[in-house]
Amino acid sequence: MKKSTMFTTILQTILPKEEVLPLVEQLGYVDNARKFKVYDLLQFLAQSALQQWNGYRDGETRMVSSGLARADYSTISKKAKDVPFELFKQLLALVIKKCNRGCRRRLGIPKQLLVVDSTKITVGKARLPWAPLKGERAGIKLHVSLVADEGRLHKVTETTGNCPDISSCTNVLDKQFILVADRAYGKHKQFDIYNEQNQYFIIRLRDNTCFHEPLQRIRKQKYAGTIEQDFTCQVGTKQTRSQQRFRVVTLKDPDGNPVLLATNLHKPSAESIAAMYKKRWQIEVFFRWIKQHLNVPKLFGTTPNAVYGQLYTALLVYVVLKLIFDQGNAAVHKCAKLTFVEFDRLYSRNDLPLEWTVYLTSLFVLP
């Protein structure tokens, strides 16, 4: 059983053509192609991410062995340029919704943690003239929210690389979760808006942040670990100061550098606040993984449709792989359970344990 054929069959099971075509029609795209249609492009982009193909030409030579119909590289390139990337964005949202059903779990905090950050993908200025950065570089950003401890995507949006993170933050938020974010999202007056929207948050502040009228919180026991202070205040200078008072927890990182955390959570201990913020590292691991394993930095096309279509499909592949892993680990015997890193390594080598292969074959009716 070839790994490439296996994934094609799984993708067709999770996202059949019958569910894709209505979305194509809703976007008003007319697919006049006789052979290489929108669904063929989806499968091509998925395989190119999974197998880390080098481009349309390279994909042309590999697609048949991956269970795809043959197409000329120029046909693939033209199709990727033509199909609105909004389709792949909607397909990603659909697959996230399907794959995340029944995956929620209760934590010892008011709500689950939603880690938010962005990753930038840069190329030469000539390749993406519509997304210029400083100097001779161009690039785009993917803004992502990830459910902590589960590693599952929640929302994704896209911008050019020079767009501030704070301006796209609202597109990936959800007030059913606690927002956990780094300094790029620490605009002080935004804290008041979060409060009005009932959005809980834990956000790192810049080291030179001003605190107006700080008031230490009453505590019976000494601080544990690296915690130094726990107080409430208005955050920011006179020009940028928040109207409401917020809680600030200060601590030291492993290198002894200060870490200032602002939050509107009042019941958890300072130690719990620090522990929740540490989970922000999970999104950095996620970005590193997709760049190393899903070909994300290697952009095939040069137009917005081609670029974002490729990236949204790569994220779709991640969601499907995560589904396979989560369901497989829950079904196999404990002696056959794997970590996600082990699963990815064995899956990429087509060397999964027999129990996993049997399970996937029965689950997705593979050839």
Short mmCIF file of C-alpha atoms in Angstrom, two decimals:
data_model
loop_
_atom_site.label_atom_id
_atom_site.label_comp_id
_atom_site.label_asym_id
_atom_site.label_seq_id
_atom_site.Cartn_x
_atom_site.Cartn_y
_atom_site.Cartn_z
CA MET A 1 0.00 0.00 0.00
CA LYS A 2 1.67 3.22 -1.10
CA LYS A 3 1.55 6.15 1.30
CA SER A 4 0.64 8.59 -1.49
CA THR A 5 -2.29 6.49 -2.69
CA MET A 6 -3.42 6.03 0.91
CA PHE A 7 -3.62 9.78 1.52
CA THR A 8 -5.46 10.43 -1.75
CA THR A 9 -8.12 7.90 -0.72
CA ILE A 10 -8.39 9.37 2.78
CA LEU A 11 -8.80 12.89 1.40
CA GLN A 12 -11.51 11.70 -1.00
CA THR A 13 -13.32 10.07 1.94
CA ILE A 14 -13.15 13.12 4.23
CA LEU A 15 -13.73 15.69 1.49
CA PRO A 16 -15.62 14.07 -1.41
CA LYS A 17 -16.09 15.86 -4.70
CA GLU A 18 -19.83 16.22 -3.99
CA GLU A 19 -19.04 18.59 -1.11
CA VAL A 20 -16.50 20.65 -3.03
CA LEU A 21 -18.57 21.41 -6.13
CA PRO A 22 -21.32 23.39 -4.30
CA LEU A 23 -18.66 25.67 -2.80
CA VAL A 24 -17.19 26.23 -6.26
CA GLU A 25 -20.62 27.26 -7.53
CA GLN A 26 -21.22 29.58 -4.56
CA LEU A 27 -18.02 31.45 -5.38
CA GLY A 28 -19.21 31.91 -8.95
CA TYR A 29 -16.26 30.10 -10.47
CA VAL A 30 -17.05 28.33 -13.75
CA ASP A 31 -14.90 25.25 -14.20
CA ASN A 32 -14.71 24.81 -17.97
CA ALA A 33 -11.74 22.45 -17.98
CA ARG A 34 -12.33 19.08 -19.63
CA LYS A 35 -9.76 17.09 -17.66
CA PHE A 36 -7.90 18.96 -14.89
CA LYS A 37 -10.72 20.38 -12.76
CA VAL A 38 -10.86 22.12 -9.37
CA TYR A 39 -11.01 18.85 -7.42
CA ASP A 40 -7.93 17.61 -9.31
CA LEU A 41 -6.09 20.79 -8.29
CA LEU A 42 -7.04 20.22 -4.65
CA GLN A 43 -5.60 16.70 -4.74
CA PHE A 44 -2.47 17.88 -6.55
CA LEU A 45 -1.79 20.63 -3.97
CA ALA A 46 -2.43 18.21 -1.10
CA GLN A 47 0.06 15.68 -2.48
CA SER A 48 2.61 18.39 -3.23
CA ALA A 49 2.50 19.48 0.42
CA LEU A 50 2.62 15.95 1.81
CA GLN A 51 5.46 14.75 -0.44
CA GLN A 52 7.25 18.12 -0.58
CA TRP A 53 7.36 18.45 -4.35
CA ASN A 54 9.56 21.19 -5.77
CA GLY A 55 6.98 22.83 -8.03
CA TYR A 56 4.50 22.27 -10.84
CA ARG A 57 7.10 20.67 -13.13
CA ASP A 58 8.24 18.26 -10.43
CA GLY A 59 4.63 17.44 -9.57
CA GLU A 60 3.87 16.60 -13.20
CA THR A 61 6.41 13.76 -13.07
CA ARG A 62 5.13 12.41 -9.73
CA MET A 63 1.37 12.78 -9.82
CA VAL A 64 0.55 9.50 -11.58
CA SER A 65 2.46 7.44 -8.98
CA SER A 66 0.45 9.28 -6.32
CA GLY A 67 -2.84 8.09 -7.74
CA LEU A 68 -3.63 11.33 -9.61
CA ALA A 69 -4.58 11.79 -13.25
CA ARG A 70 -1.77 13.07 -15.44
CA ALA A 71 -1.73 16.78 -16.36
CA ASP A 72 0.78 19.12 -17.96
CA TYR A 73 2.58 21.48 -15.55
CA SER A 74 1.40 24.53 -17.49
CA THR A 75 -2.20 23.37 -17.11
CA ILE A 76 -1.70 22.98 -13.36
CA SER A 77 -0.08 26.41 -13.07
CA LYS A 78 -2.88 28.08 -15.04
CA LYS A 79 -5.52 26.38 -12.89
CA ALA A 80 -3.83 27.39 -9.63
CA LYS A 81 -3.69 30.99 -10.84
CA ASP A 82 -7.34 30.92 -11.90
CA VAL A 83 -9.19 29.26 -8.97
CA PRO A 84 -10.10 31.75 -6.18
CA PHE A 85 -8.08 30.97 -3.06
CA GLU A 86 -11.22 31.65 -1.01
CA LEU A 87 -12.35 28.16 -2.06
CA PHE A 88 -9.37 26.53 -0.32
CA LYS A 89 -9.90 28.75 2.71
CA GLN A 90 -13.51 27.53 2.95
CA LEU A 91 -12.46 23.91 2.40
CA LEU A 92 -9.96 24.22 5.25
CA ALA A 93 -12.69 25.59 7.53
CA LEU A 94 -14.97 22.71 6.49
CA VAL A 95 -12.34 20.05 7.20
CA ILE A 96 -11.49 21.68 10.55
CA LYS A 97 -15.15 21.53 11.49
CA LYS A 98 -15.39 17.87 10.48
CA CYS A 99 -12.18 16.73 12.11
CA ASN A 100 -12.67 18.58 15.39
CA ARG A 101 -16.08 17.16 16.28
CA GLY A 102 -16.05 15.53 19.68
CA CYS A 103 -12.43 16.44 20.35
CA ARG A 104 -12.98 18.95 23.15
CA ARG A 105 -11.83 18.29 26.69
CA ARG A 106 -12.31 19.97 30.05
CA LEU A 107 -9.40 21.73 31.75
CA GLY A 108 -9.07 23.12 35.26
CA ILE A 109 -9.60 26.66 33.97
CA PRO A 110 -12.74 28.57 32.90
CA LYS A 111 -12.19 27.84 29.21
CA GLN A 112 -9.73 26.17 26.87
CA LEU A 113 -6.67 28.07 25.70
CA LEU A 114 -6.50 29.47 22.16
CA VAL A 115 -2.92 30.27 21.14
CA VAL A 116 -2.68 32.98 18.47
CA ASP A 117 0.31 34.02 16.36
CA SER A 118 1.43 34.50 12.76
CA THR A 119 4.18 33.13 10.56
CA LYS A 120 5.80 34.99 7.69
CA ILE A 121 6.90 33.41 4.41
CA THR A 122 9.32 35.55 2.42
CA VAL A 123 10.68 35.38 -1.13
CA GLY A 124 12.41 37.73 -3.54
CA LYS A 125 10.56 40.95 -4.34
CA ALA A 126 10.20 40.04 -8.02
CA ARG A 127 8.18 36.88 -7.22
CA LEU A 128 5.44 38.61 -5.20
CA PRO A 129 5.38 42.27 -6.29
CA TRP A 130 1.90 42.60 -4.76
CA ALA A 131 3.27 41.82 -1.27
CA PRO A 132 6.40 43.99 -0.86
CA LEU A 133 8.46 44.11 2.34
CA LYS A 134 11.53 46.15 3.17
CA GLY A 135 14.40 46.09 0.72
CA GLU A 136 14.39 43.41 -1.95
CA ARG A 137 12.07 41.02 -0.12
CA ALA A 138 8.37 40.24 -0.43
CA GLY A 139 6.17 37.99 1.64
CA ILE A 140 2.85 37.00 3.13
CA LYS A 141 1.58 36.05 6.57
CA LEU A 142 -0.64 33.28 7.85
CA HIS A 143 -2.47 34.28 11.05
CA VAL A 144 -3.38 31.17 13.02
CA SER A 145 -5.25 30.23 16.19
CA LEU A 146 -4.45 26.82 17.66
CA VAL A 147 -6.25 25.02 20.50
CA ALA A 148 -3.59 24.38 23.15
CA ASP A 149 -2.82 20.82 24.27
CA GLU A 150 -4.71 19.39 21.28
CA GLY A 151 -2.62 20.84 18.45
CA ARG A 152 -5.71 21.41 16.35
CA LEU A 153 -6.29 24.36 14.07
CA HIS A 154 -9.19 26.62 14.95
CA LYS A 155 -9.10 29.54 12.51
CA VAL A 156 -6.72 30.85 9.84
CA THR A 157 -6.58 34.01 7.78
CA GLU A 158 -4.04 35.57 5.43
CA THR A 159 -2.44 38.99 4.86
CA THR A 160 0.60 40.42 3.16
CA GLY A 161 3.77 40.36 5.24
CA ASN A 162 3.71 44.03 6.27
CA CYS A 163 0.29 43.80 7.94
CA PRO A 164 0.49 44.18 11.78
CA ASP A 165 -0.60 41.08 13.70
CA ILE A 166 -2.97 43.04 15.91
CA SER A 167 -5.06 44.12 12.90
CA SER A 168 -5.87 40.50 11.96
CA CYS A 169 -6.17 39.11 15.46
CA THR A 170 -9.96 39.48 15.58
CA ASN A 171 -10.32 37.23 12.52
CA VAL A 172 -8.90 34.21 14.35
CA LEU A 173 -10.31 34.80 17.85
CA ASP A 174 -13.20 33.06 19.60
CA LYS A 175 -14.56 34.24 22.94
CA GLN A 176 -15.34 30.64 23.86
CA PHE A 177 -11.58 30.33 24.48
CA ILE A 178 -8.90 32.17 26.47
CA LEU A 179 -6.62 34.09 24.10
CA VAL A 180 -2.91 33.46 24.70
CA ALA A 181 -0.59 35.67 22.67
CA ASP A 182 2.81 37.35 22.53
CA ARG A 183 3.80 41.02 22.60
CA ALA A 184 2.62 41.75 19.05
CA TYR A 185 -0.96 41.54 20.35
CA GLY A 186 -0.39 43.68 23.46
CA LYS A 187 -2.06 46.93 22.40
CA HIS A 188 -3.27 48.39 25.70
CA LYS A 189 -6.54 49.95 24.58
CA GLN A 190 -7.42 46.66 22.90
CA PHE A 191 -7.59 45.14 26.39
CA ASP A 192 -10.67 47.28 27.11
CA ILE A 193 -12.29 46.01 23.91
CA TYR A 194 -11.58 42.40 24.89
CA ASN A 195 -13.28 43.03 28.22
CA GLU A 196 -16.35 44.49 26.55
CA GLN A 197 -16.51 41.47 24.26
CA ASN A 198 -16.12 39.02 27.17
CA GLN A 199 -12.91 37.76 25.64
CA TYR A 200 -10.56 36.32 28.28
CA PHE A 201 -6.87 36.80 27.50
CA ILE A 202 -3.29 36.30 28.67
CA ILE A 203 -0.96 38.53 26.65
CA ARG A 204 2.71 39.30 27.15
CA LEU A 205 3.58 42.97 27.56
CA ARG A 206 6.66 44.78 26.36
CA ASP A 207 9.39 45.08 28.97
CA ASN A 208 9.12 48.90 29.08
CA THR A 209 5.33 48.96 29.67
CA CYS A 210 4.16 51.60 32.16
CA PHE A 211 1.84 50.65 35.02
CA HIS A 212 -0.51 53.29 36.45
CA GLU A 213 -1.43 53.03 40.14
CA PRO A 214 -0.39 49.39 40.69
CA LEU A 215 -2.06 47.62 43.60
CA GLN A 216 -0.62 44.35 44.86
CA ARG A 217 -3.05 41.43 45.11
CA ILE A 218 -3.45 39.85 48.52
CA ARG A 219 -1.71 36.52 48.79
CA LYS A 220 -1.24 34.23 51.80
CA GLN A 221 1.64 32.14 50.49
CA LYS A 222 4.98 33.05 48.97
CA TYR A 223 5.29 33.02 45.20
CA ALA A 224 6.44 29.72 43.74
CA GLY A 225 8.98 29.25 40.97
CA THR A 226 10.02 32.39 39.09
CA ILE A 227 6.93 34.50 39.92
CA GLU A 228 7.89 37.95 41.26
CA GLN A 229 4.74 40.07 41.40
CA ASP A 230 0.96 39.87 41.00
CA PHE A 231 -0.90 43.20 40.91
CA THR A 232 -3.67 45.15 39.20
CA CYS A 233 -3.27 48.47 37.38
CA GLN A 234 -4.11 50.52 34.34
CA VAL A 235 -1.68 49.54 31.59
CA GLY A 236 0.23 51.99 29.39
CA THR A 237 1.32 55.61 29.22
CA LYS A 238 -1.12 58.51 29.45
CA GLN A 239 -1.66 58.48 25.67
CA THR A 240 -2.16 54.70 25.35
CA ARG A 241 -3.47 53.83 28.82
CA SER A 242 -6.28 51.32 29.24
CA GLN A 243 -9.45 52.68 30.82
CA GLN A 244 -9.93 49.62 33.02
CA ARG A 245 -7.60 47.97 35.48
CA PHE A 246 -6.06 44.65 34.53
CA ARG A 247 -4.08 42.02 36.35
CA VAL A 248 -0.34 41.85 35.68
CA VAL A 249 1.84 38.87 36.62
CA THR A 250 5.60 39.34 36.40
CA LEU A 251 8.16 36.53 36.33
CA LYS A 252 11.58 35.58 34.96
CA ASP A 253 12.24 33.32 31.99
CA PRO A 254 14.94 30.57 32.20
CA ASP A 255 17.59 33.11 31.12
CA GLY A 256 16.60 35.56 33.85
CA ASN A 257 14.83 38.02 31.52
CA PRO A 258 11.59 39.67 32.69
CA VAL A 259 8.24 38.40 31.42
CA LEU A 260 5.21 40.65 31.98
CA LEU A 261 1.77 39.08 31.49
CA ALA A 262 -1.47 41.05 31.35
CA THR A 263 -4.78 39.24 31.86
CA ASN A 264 -8.42 39.73 32.78
CA LEU A 265 -8.51 36.37 34.60
CA HIS A 266 -8.69 36.90 38.35
CA LYS A 267 -9.37 33.49 39.92
CA PRO A 268 -6.38 31.41 38.71
CA SER A 269 -3.17 31.74 40.73
CA ALA A 270 -0.17 33.63 39.37
CA GLU A 271 1.54 30.27 38.88
CA SER A 272 -1.42 29.03 36.80
CA ILE A 273 -1.33 32.18 34.65
CA ALA A 274 2.37 31.60 33.97
CA ALA A 275 1.76 27.93 33.13
CA MET A 276 -1.02 28.85 30.71
CA TYR A 277 1.18 31.37 28.93
CA LYS A 278 3.94 28.78 28.49
CA LYS A 279 1.55 26.83 26.25
CA ARG A 280 2.01 29.58 23.66
CA TRP A 281 5.16 27.73 22.62
CA GLN A 282 2.94 25.07 21.02
CA ILE A 283 2.14 27.35 18.09
CA GLU A 284 5.86 27.92 17.44
CA VAL A 285 6.29 24.13 17.27
CA PHE A 286 3.32 23.98 14.87
CA PHE A 287 4.81 26.61 12.54
CA ARG A 288 8.16 24.84 12.54
CA TRP A 289 6.49 21.52 11.76
CA ILE A 290 4.44 22.71 8.78
CA LYS A 291 7.49 24.48 7.32
CA GLN A 292 9.63 21.37 7.65
CA HIS A 293 7.06 18.76 6.60
CA LEU A 294 4.43 20.41 4.37
CA ASN A 295 6.56 22.40 1.93
CA VAL A 296 5.11 25.69 3.17
CA PRO A 297 8.16 27.93 2.46
CA LYS A 298 8.39 26.73 -1.17
CA LEU A 299 5.78 28.76 -3.06
CA PHE A 300 4.96 27.36 -6.50
CA GLY A 301 3.04 30.30 -8.00
CA THR A 302 3.27 34.08 -7.92
CA THR A 303 -0.36 35.25 -7.80
CA PRO A 304 -2.52 35.54 -4.65
CA ASN A 305 -4.74 32.65 -5.80
CA ALA A 306 -1.77 30.34 -6.44
CA VAL A 307 0.09 31.28 -3.24
CA TYR A 308 -2.78 31.24 -0.76
CA GLY A 309 -4.43 28.25 -2.45
CA GLN A 310 -1.24 26.24 -1.94
CA LEU A 311 -0.86 27.33 1.70
CA TYR A 312 -4.48 26.70 2.70
CA THR A 313 -4.29 23.24 1.14
CA ALA A 314 -1.08 22.51 3.09
CA LEU A 315 -2.89 23.41 6.32
CA LEU A 316 -5.78 21.19 5.23
CA VAL A 317 -3.30 18.31 4.91
CA TYR A 318 -2.12 18.98 8.48
CA VAL A 319 -5.71 18.79 9.78
CA VAL A 320 -6.29 15.47 7.98
CA LEU A 321 -3.00 13.99 9.28
CA LYS A 322 -3.92 15.11 12.80
CA LEU A 323 -7.30 13.40 12.43
CA ILE A 324 -5.67 10.15 11.30
CA PHE A 325 -3.24 10.31 14.22
CA ASP A 326 -5.82 11.16 16.90
CA GLN A 327 -8.31 8.51 15.79
CA GLY A 328 -5.63 5.88 15.28
CA ASN A 329 -4.01 6.46 18.66
CA ALA A 330 -7.42 6.15 20.33
CA ALA A 331 -8.18 2.86 18.55
CA VAL A 332 -4.95 0.86 18.58
CA HIS A 333 -3.64 -1.14 21.53
CA LYS A 334 -1.59 0.86 24.04
CA CYS A 335 1.61 -0.90 22.96
CA ALA A 336 1.12 0.50 19.43
CA LYS A 337 0.39 4.09 20.44
CA LEU A 338 2.64 6.74 18.89
CA THR A 339 3.53 10.37 19.36
CA PHE A 340 2.64 12.69 16.48
CA VAL A 341 6.35 13.00 15.60
CA GLU A 342 6.71 9.20 15.49
CA PHE A 343 3.51 8.87 13.46
CA ASP A 344 4.67 11.45 10.91
CA ARG A 345 8.09 9.81 10.56
CA LEU A 346 6.69 6.30 10.09
CA TYR A 347 3.86 7.48 7.83
CA SER A 348 6.27 9.37 5.57
CA ARG A 349 8.39 6.20 5.25
CA ASN A 350 5.30 4.04 4.66
CA ASP A 351 6.37 2.05 7.70
CA LEU A 352 3.44 2.30 10.12
CA PRO A 353 2.97 -0.66 12.50
CA LEU A 354 0.68 -3.38 11.16
CA GLU A 355 -2.08 -2.53 13.65
CA TRP A 356 -2.15 1.05 12.36
CA THR A 357 -2.25 -0.07 8.72
CA VAL A 358 -5.11 -2.48 9.40
CA TYR A 359 -7.02 0.20 11.29
CA LEU A 360 -6.62 2.84 8.56
CA THR A 361 -7.53 0.34 5.87
CA SER A 362 -10.79 -0.54 7.61
CA LEU A 363 -11.57 3.07 8.55
CA PHE A 364 -11.10 4.63 5.14
CA VAL A 365 -11.67 1.55 2.94
CA LEU A 366 -8.26 1.87 1.32
CA PRO A 367 -7.18 -0.20 -1.72
#
